[in-house]
Short mmCIF file of C-alpha atoms in Angstrom, two decimals:
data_model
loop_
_atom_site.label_atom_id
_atom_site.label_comp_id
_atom_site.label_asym_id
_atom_site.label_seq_id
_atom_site.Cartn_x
_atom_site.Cartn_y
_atom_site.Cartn_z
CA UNK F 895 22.27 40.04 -26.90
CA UNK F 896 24.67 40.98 -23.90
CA UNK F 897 27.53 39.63 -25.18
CA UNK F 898 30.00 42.48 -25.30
CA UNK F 899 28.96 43.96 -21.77
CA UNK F 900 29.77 40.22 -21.28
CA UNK F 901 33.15 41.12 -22.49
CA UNK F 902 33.50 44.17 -20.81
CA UNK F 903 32.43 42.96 -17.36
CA UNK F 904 34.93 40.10 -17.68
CA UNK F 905 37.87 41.90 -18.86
CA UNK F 906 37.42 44.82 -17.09
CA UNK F 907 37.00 43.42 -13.85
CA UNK F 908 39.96 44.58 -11.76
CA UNK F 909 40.65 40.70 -10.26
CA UNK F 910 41.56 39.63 -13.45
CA UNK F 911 44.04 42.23 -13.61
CA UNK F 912 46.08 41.03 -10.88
CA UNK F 913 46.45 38.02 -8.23
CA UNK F 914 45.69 34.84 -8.40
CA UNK F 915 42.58 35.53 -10.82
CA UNK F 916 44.32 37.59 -13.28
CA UNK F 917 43.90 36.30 -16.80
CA UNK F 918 47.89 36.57 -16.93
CA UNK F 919 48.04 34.13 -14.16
CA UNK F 920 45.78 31.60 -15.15
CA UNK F 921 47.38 32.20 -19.18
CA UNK F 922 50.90 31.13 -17.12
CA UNK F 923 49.05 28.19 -15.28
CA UNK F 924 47.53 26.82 -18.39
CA UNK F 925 50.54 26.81 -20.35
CA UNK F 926 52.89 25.33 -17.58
CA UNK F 927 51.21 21.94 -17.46
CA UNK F 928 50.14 21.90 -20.94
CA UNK F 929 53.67 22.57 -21.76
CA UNK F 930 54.95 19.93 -18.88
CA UNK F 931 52.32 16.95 -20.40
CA UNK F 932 53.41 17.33 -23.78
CA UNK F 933 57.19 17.55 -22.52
CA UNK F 934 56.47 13.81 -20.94
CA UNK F 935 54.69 13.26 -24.21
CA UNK F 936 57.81 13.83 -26.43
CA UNK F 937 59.96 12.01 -23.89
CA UNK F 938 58.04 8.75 -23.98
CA UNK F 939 56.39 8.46 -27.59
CA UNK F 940 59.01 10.10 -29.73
CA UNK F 941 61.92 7.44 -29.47
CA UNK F 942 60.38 4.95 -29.73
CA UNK F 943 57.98 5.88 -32.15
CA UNK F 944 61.35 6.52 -34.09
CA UNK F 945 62.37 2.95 -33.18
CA UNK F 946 59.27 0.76 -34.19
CA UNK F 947 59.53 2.87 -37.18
CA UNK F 948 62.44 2.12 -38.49
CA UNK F 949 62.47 -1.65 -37.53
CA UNK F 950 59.21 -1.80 -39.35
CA UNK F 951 57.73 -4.13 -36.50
CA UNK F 952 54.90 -3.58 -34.38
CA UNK F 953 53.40 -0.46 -37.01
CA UNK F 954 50.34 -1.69 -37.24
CA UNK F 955 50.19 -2.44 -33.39
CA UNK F 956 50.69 1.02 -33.18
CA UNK F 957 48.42 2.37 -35.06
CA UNK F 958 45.42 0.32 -33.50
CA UNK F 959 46.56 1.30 -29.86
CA UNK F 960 46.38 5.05 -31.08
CA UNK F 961 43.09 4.34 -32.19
CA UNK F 962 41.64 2.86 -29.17
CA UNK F 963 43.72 5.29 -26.63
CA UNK F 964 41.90 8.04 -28.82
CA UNK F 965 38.26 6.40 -27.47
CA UNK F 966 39.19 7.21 -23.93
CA UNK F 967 37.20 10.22 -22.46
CA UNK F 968 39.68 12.74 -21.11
CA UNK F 969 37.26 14.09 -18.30
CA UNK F 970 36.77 10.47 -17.20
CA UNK F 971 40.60 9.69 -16.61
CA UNK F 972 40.87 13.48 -14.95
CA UNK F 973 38.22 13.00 -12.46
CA UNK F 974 39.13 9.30 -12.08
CA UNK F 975 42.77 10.30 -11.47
CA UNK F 976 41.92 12.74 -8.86
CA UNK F 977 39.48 10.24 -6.61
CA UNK F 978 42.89 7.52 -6.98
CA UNK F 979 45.79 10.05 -6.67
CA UNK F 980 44.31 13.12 -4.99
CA UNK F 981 44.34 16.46 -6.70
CA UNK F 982 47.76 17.42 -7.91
CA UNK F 983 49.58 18.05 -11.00
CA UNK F 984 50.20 14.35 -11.63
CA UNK F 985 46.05 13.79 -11.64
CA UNK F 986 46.15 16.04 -14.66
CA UNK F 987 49.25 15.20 -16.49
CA UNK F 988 48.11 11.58 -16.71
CA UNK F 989 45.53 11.88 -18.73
CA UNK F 990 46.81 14.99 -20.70
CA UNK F 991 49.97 12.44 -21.43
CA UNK F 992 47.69 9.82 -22.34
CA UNK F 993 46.25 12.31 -24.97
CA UNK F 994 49.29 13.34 -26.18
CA UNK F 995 51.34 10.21 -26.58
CA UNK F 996 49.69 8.20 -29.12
CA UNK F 997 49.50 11.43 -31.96
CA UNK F 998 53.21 11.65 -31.11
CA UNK F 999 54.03 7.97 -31.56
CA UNK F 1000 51.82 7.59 -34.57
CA UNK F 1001 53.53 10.77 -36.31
CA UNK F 1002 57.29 9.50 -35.30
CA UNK F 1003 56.37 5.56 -36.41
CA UNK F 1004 54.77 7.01 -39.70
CA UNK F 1005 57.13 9.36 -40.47
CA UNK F 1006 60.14 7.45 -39.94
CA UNK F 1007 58.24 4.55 -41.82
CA UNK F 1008 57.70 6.46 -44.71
CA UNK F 1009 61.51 7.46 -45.71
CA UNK F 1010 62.25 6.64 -49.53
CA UNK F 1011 63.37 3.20 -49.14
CA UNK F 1012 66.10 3.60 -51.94
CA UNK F 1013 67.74 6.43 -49.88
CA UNK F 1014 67.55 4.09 -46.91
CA UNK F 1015 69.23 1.42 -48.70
CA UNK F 1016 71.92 4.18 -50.70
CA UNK F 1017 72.89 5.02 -46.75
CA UNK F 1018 73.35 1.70 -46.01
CA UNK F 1019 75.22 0.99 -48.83
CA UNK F 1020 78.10 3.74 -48.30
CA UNK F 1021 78.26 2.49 -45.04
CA UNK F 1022 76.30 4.37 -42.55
CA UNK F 1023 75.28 2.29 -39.50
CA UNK F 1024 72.08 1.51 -38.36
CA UNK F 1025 72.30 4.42 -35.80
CA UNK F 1026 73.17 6.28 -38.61
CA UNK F 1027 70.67 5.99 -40.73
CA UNK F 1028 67.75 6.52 -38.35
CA UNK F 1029 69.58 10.17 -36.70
CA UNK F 1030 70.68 11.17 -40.23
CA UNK F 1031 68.50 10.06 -42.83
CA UNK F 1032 65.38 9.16 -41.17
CA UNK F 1033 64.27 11.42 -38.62
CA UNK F 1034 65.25 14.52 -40.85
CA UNK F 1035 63.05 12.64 -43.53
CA UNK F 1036 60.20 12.38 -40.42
CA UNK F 1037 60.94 15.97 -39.02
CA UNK F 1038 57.63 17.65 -40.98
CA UNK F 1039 55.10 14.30 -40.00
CA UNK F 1040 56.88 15.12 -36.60
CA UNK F 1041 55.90 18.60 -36.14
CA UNK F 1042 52.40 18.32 -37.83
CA UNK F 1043 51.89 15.68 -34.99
CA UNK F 1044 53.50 18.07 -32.24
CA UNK F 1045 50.83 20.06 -33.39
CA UNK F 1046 47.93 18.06 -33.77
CA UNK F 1047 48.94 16.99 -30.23
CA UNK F 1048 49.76 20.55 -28.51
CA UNK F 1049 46.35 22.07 -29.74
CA UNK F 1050 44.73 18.99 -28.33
CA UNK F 1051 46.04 19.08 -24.74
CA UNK F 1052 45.79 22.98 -24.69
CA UNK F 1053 41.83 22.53 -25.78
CA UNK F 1054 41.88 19.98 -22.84
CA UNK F 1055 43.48 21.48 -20.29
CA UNK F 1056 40.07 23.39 -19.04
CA UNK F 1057 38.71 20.26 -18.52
CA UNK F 1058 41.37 20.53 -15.46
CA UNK F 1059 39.50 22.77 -13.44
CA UNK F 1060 36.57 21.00 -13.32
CA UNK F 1061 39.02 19.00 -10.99
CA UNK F 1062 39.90 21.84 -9.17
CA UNK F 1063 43.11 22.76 -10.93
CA UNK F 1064 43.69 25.91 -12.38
CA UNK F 1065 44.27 26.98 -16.07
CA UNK F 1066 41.57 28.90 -18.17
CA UNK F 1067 39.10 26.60 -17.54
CA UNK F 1068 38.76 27.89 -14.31
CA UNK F 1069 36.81 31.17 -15.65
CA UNK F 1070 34.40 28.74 -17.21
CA UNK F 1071 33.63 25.88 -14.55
CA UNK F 1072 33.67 28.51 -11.65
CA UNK F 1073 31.21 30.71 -14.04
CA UNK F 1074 29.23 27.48 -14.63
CA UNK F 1075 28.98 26.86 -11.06
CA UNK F 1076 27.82 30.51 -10.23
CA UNK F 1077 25.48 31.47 -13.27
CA UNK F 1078 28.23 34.32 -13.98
CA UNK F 1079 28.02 34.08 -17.89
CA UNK F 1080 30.13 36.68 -18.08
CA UNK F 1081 33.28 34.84 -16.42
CA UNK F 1082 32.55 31.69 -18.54
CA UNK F 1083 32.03 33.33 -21.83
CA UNK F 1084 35.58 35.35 -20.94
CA UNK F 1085 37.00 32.07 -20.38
CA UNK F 1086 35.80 30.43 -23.07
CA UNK F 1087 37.37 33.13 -25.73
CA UNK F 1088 40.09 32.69 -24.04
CA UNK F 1089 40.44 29.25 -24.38
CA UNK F 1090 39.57 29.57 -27.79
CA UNK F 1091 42.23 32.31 -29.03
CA UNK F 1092 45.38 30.26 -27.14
CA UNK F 1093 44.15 27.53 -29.23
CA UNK F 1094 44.08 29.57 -32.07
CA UNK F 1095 47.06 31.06 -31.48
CA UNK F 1096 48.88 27.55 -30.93
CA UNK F 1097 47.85 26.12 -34.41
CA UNK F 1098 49.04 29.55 -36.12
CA UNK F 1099 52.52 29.48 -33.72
CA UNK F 1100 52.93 25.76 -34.87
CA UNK F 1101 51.89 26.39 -39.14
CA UNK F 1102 54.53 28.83 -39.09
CA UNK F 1103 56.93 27.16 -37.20
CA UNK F 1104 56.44 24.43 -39.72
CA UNK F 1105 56.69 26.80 -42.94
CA UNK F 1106 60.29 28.23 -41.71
CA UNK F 1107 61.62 26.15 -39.31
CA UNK F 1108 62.55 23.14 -41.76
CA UNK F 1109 65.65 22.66 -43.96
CA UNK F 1110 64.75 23.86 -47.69
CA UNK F 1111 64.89 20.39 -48.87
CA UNK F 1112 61.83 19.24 -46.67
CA UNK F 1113 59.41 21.77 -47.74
CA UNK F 1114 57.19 19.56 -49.95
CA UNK F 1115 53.94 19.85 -50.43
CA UNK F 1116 52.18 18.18 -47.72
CA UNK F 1117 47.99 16.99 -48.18
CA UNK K 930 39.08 7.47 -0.74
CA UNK K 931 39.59 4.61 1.74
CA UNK K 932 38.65 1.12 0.87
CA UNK K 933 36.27 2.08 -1.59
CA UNK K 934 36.80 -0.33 -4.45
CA UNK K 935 37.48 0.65 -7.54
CA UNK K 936 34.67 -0.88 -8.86
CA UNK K 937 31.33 -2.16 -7.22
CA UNK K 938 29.75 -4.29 -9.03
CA UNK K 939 26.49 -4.35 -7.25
CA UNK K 940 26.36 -0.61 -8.00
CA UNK K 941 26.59 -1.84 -12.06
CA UNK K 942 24.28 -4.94 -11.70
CA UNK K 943 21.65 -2.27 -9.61
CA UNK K 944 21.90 0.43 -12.30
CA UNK K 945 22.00 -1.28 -15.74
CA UNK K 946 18.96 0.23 -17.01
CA UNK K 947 20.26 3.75 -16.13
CA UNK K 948 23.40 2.99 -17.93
CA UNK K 949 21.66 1.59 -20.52
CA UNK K 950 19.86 5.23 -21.26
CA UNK K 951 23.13 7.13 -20.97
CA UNK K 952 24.52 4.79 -23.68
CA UNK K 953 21.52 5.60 -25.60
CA UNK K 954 21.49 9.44 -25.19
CA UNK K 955 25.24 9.48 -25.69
CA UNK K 956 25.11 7.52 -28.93
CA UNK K 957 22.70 9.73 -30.59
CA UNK K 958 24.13 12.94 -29.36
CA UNK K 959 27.81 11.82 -30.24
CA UNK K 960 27.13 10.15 -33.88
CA UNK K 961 24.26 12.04 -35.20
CA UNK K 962 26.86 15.25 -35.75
CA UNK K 963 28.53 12.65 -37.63
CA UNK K 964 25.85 11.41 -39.93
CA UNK K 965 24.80 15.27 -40.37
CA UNK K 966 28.41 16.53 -41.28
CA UNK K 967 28.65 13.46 -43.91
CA UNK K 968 25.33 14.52 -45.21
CA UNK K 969 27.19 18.37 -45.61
CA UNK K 970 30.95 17.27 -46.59
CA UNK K 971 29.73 15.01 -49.78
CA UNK K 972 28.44 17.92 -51.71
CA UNK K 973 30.66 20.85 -49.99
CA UNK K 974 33.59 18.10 -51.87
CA UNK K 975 32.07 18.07 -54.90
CA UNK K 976 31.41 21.54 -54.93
CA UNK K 977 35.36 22.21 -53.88
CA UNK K 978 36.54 19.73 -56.46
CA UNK K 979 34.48 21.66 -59.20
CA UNK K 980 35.14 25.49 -58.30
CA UNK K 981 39.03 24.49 -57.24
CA UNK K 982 39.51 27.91 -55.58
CA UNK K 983 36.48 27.34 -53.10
CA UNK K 984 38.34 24.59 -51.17
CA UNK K 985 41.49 26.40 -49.63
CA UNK K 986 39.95 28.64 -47.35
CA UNK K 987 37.43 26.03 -46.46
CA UNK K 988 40.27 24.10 -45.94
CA UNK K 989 41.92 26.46 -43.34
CA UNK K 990 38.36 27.70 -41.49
CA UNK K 991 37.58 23.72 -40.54
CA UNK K 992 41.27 23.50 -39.42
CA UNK K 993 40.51 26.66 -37.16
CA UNK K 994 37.55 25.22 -36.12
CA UNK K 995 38.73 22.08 -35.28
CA UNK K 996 41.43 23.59 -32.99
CA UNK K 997 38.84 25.10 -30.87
CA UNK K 998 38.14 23.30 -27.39
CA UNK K 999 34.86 21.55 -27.11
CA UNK K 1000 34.24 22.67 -23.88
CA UNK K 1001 34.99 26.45 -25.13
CA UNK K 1002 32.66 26.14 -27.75
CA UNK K 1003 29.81 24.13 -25.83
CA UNK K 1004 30.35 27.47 -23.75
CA UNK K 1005 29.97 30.00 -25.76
CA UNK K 1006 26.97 28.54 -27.53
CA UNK K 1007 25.05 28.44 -24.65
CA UNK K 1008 23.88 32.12 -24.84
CA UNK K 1009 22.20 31.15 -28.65
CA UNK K 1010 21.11 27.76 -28.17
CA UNK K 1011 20.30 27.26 -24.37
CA UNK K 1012 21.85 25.17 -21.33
CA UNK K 1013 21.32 21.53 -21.32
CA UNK K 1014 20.02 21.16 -24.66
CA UNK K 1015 20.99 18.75 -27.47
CA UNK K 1016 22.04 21.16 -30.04
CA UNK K 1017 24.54 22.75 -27.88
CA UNK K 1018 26.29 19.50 -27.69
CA UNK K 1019 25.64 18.65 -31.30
CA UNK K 1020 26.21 21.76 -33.46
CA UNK K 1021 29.85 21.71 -32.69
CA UNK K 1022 30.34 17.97 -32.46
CA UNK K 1023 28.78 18.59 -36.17
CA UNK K 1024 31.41 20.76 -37.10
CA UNK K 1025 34.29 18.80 -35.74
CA UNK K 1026 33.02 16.14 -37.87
CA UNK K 1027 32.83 18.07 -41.09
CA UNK K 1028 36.26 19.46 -40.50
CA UNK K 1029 37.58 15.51 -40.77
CA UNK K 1030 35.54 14.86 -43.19
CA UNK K 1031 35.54 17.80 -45.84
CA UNK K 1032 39.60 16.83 -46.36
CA UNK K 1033 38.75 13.60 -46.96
CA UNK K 1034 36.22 13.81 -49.38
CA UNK K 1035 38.12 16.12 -51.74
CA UNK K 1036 41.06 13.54 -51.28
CA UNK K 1037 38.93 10.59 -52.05
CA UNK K 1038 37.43 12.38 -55.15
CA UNK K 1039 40.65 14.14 -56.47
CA UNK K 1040 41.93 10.00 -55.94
CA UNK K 1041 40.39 8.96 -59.36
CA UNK K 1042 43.27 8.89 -61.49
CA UNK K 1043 42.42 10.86 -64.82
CA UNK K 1044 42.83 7.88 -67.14
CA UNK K 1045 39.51 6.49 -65.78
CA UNK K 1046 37.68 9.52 -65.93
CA UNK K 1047 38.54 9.81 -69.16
CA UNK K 1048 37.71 6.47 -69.97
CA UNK K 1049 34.23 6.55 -68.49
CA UNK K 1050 33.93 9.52 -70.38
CA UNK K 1051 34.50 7.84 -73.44
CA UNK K 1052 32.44 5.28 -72.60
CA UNK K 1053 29.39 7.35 -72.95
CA UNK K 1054 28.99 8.52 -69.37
CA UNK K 1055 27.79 11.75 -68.61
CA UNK K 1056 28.74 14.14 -65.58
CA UNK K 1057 26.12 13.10 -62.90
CA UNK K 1058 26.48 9.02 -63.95
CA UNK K 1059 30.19 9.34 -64.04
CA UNK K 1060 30.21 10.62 -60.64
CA UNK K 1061 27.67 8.05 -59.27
CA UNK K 1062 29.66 5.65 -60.72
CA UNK K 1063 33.14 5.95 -60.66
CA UNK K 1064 33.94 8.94 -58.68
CA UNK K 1065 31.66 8.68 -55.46
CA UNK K 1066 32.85 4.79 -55.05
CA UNK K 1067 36.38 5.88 -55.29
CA UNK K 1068 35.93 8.12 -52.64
CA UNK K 1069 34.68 5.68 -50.26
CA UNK K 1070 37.97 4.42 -49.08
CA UNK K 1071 39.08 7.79 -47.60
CA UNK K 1072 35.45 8.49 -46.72
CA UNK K 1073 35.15 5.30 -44.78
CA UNK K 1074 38.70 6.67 -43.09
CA UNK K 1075 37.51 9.69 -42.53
CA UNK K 1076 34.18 8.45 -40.75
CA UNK K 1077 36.19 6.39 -38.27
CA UNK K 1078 38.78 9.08 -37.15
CA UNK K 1079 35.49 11.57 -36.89
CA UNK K 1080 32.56 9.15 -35.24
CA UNK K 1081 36.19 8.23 -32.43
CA UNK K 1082 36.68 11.55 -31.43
CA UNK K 1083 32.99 12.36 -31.56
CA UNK K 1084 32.05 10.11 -29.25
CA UNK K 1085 34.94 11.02 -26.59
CA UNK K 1086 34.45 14.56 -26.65
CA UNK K 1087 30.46 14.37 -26.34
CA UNK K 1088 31.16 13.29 -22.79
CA UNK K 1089 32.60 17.13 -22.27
CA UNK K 1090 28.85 18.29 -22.67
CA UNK K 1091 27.79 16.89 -19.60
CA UNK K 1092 29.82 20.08 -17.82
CA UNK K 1093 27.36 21.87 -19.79
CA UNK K 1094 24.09 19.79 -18.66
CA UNK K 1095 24.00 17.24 -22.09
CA UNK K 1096 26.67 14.49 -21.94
CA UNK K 1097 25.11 11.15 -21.76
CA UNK K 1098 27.49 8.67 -20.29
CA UNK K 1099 29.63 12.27 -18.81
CA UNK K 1100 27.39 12.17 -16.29
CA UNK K 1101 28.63 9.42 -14.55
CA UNK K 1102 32.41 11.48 -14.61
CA UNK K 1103 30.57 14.16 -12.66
CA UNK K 1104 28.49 11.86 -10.66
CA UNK K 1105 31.46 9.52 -9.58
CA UNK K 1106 33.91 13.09 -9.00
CA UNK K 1107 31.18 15.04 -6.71
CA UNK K 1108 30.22 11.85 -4.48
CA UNK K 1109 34.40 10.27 -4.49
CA UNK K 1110 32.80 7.41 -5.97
CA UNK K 1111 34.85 5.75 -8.69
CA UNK K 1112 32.43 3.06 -10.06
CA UNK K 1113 30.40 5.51 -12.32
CA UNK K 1114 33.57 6.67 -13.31
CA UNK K 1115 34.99 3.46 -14.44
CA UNK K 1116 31.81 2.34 -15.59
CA UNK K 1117 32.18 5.12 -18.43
CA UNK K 1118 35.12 4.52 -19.55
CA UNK K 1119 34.96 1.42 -20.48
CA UNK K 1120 31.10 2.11 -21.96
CA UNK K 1121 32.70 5.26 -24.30
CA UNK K 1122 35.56 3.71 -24.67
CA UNK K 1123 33.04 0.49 -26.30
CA UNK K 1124 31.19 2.17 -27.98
CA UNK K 1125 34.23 3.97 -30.07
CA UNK K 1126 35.69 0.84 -30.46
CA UNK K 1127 32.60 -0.80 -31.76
CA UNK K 1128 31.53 2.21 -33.98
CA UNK K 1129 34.73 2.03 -35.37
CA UNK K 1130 34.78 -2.12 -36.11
CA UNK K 1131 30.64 -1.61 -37.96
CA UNK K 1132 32.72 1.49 -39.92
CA UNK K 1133 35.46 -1.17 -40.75
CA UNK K 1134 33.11 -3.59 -41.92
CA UNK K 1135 31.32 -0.84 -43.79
CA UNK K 1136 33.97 -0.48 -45.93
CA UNK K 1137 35.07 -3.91 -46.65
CA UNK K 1138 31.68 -4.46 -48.20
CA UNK K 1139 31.31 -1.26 -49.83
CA UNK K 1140 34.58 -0.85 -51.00
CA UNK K 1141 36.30 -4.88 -51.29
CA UNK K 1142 38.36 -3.81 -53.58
CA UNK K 1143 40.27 -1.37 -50.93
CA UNK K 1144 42.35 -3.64 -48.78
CA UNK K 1145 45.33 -0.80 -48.48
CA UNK K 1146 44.38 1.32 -45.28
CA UNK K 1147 43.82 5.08 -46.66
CA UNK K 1148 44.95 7.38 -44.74
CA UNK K 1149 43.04 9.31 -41.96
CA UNK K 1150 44.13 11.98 -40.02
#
């Protein structure tokens, strides 16, 4: 098995030290517009995911759009994307939004959904507003099902972002389609580890940030 | 891309039988993992349920591997298992499946609330008939959630294997991309996008008539 003179070749090659091919580059490229879909992401499914929570209607509207939008093939919308809007960031972000979205509502709706409804009603009662309850009781109460689904959703799009490249775009899966393309097993093994350890890394960045980052009175155990 | 349509539906009338073998191929590829990592996660959960210890760092090596990006993966198994072939496609769509539905399993069975154990128990049941009986049927609920979330995302990312040479309906993303011809492209959408959604009804049915007594959605992941 060649695998590790795999390894060497790839990471030893000097383009992928610097320019345009080096793996710092394409590291920066990959995380700029996984970072920019899942900003959009936050910014379009997080209020109101908040909102239908805590009015209760539409949930299970929600929950069956999630479903479906999680039948739709991400290469499809890329490459249909890029024949309608012509390749550019917004023929990537489209469907990496469209990925994103519907964890992020699900996790807001759910997690607002699920606050004790005594200490709803205890809020309420000393006279907190509506507005009040949801920014004070509610979306602290929905802040872990939040960040599990900020997770759920940021390993997904980074996973997905090499489909990009197949588009043209650049990001780590450019080591792997342009090795595809060539036979140079090398470059696409590289590319793929790659890939796989800024996953990795994401989901570790993301458990921890969930162990310390939350007030001591939300750590419960969580299934 | 001019005045190309978006879709041309003499291309679809013209090609139906093609389509009809991409559905095919992509079913089988796509929800085969899913019957195989069933077939692994029933007694992996019983085994994690007995020998309590075993299931945490199961636990956290499925979570690992389900972080890891089909495409990646397809990748790197290539070297081991050969381009274009099914079981580079299906060995990780097999292990995405079983890292939905190991959780689930040891939910489902841990759901049996110890009052009825111990009743069947006292009833006269032994280990192996308790289990057929009254633990394995209370698992279906999550198992039946389990199945949907796993045979859904199965059968989206299987279309990633066609950059690899085995996708069944991804070919038509790759044929529609090279020649700027959207059709194909649209044309799978909506046939993956189908065939999730009508996985996930016979899944839905599944359960109502194994498990009528489970009108409460469990929950998935």
């Amino acid at each position: 098995m060649n695998v590790f003179s795999w390894l060497s070749d790839f990471f030893g090659s000097a383009d992928r030290q610097h320019g345009p091919d080096s793996i710092v580059h394409r590291i920066t490229e990959h995380l700029v517009f996984s970072g920019e879909a899942l900003g959009w992401a936050v910014l379009i499914a997080v209020p109101l995911g908040l909102l239908l929570g805590y009015t209760g209607k539409a949930a299970g509207l929600v929950t069956a759009l999630s479903g479906a939008a999680r039948a739709l093939p991400t290469l499809g919308l890329v490459t249909l994307a890029v024949l309608l809007a012509g390749v550019g960031e917004t023929a990537v972000l489209v469907p990496l939004v469209a990925l994103a979205a519907p964890v992020l509502l699900v996790a807001a709706c759910e997690g607002v959904r699920s606050t004790d409804p005594e200490l709803r009603d205890a809020a309420r009662g000393i006279g907190l507003t509506h507005r009040q309850v949801l920014l004070q009781v509610c979306v602290p109460w929905a802040l872990p099902a939040l960040l599990a689904g900020l997770r759920t959703a940021a390993v997904q799009v980074i996973a997905t972002a090499t489909v990009a490249a197949y588009v043209g775009l650049g990001g780590l899966g450019r080591y792997v389609v342009d090795g595809l393309a060539t036979q140079d097993f090398a470059q696409t093994f590289g590319g793929a580890l790659l890939v796989v350890l800024l996953a990795v890394a994401t989901q570790v960045l993301f458990a921890l940030l969930l162990r310390f980052a939350l007030p001591a009175g939300l750590r419960r155990p969580r299934g | 891309m001019g005045d190309e349509p978006l879709v041309r539906w003499n291309w679809v009338r013209s090609h139906l039988g093609y389509l009809r073998g991409l559905l095919v191929d992509h079913a089988e590829i796509s929800l085969l993992p899913v019957l195989i990592g069933l077939l692994i996660a029933v007694p992996l959960g019983l085994l994690c349920t007995r020998y309590g210890r075993l299931y945490q760092p199961l636990a956290a090596l499925f979570n690992v591997i389900y972080a890891l990006p089909a495409l990646a993966v397809f990748v790197v198994l290539i070297p081991y298992t050969g381009l274009a072939t099914q079981a580079t496609v299906m060995i990780p769509l097999t292990c995405y499946a079983l890292a939905v539905l190991l959780p689930t399993t040891v939910d489902g069975l841990r759901a049996v609330p110890e009052p009825v154990r111990q009743a069947a128990t006292a009833l006269g049941y032994g280990p192996w008939r308790r289990l057929a009986a009254v633990e394995l049927p209370a698992a279906v609920p999550y198992l039946m959630a389990g199945l949907r979330v796993a045979a859904v995302s199965s059968i989206s990312l299987a279309s990633v294997g066609a950059l690899v040479g085995r996708g069944g309906l991804g070919y038509l993303f790759m044929d529609g991309f090279q020649r700027t011809f959207p059709t194909p492209i649209v044309a799978g959408i909506v046939l993956v996008a189908a065939l999730a959604l009508v996985t996930d009804a016979v899944l839905l049915l599944a359960r109502r008539l194994l498990a009528p007594w489970a009108r409460r959605e469990a929950v998935g992941r």
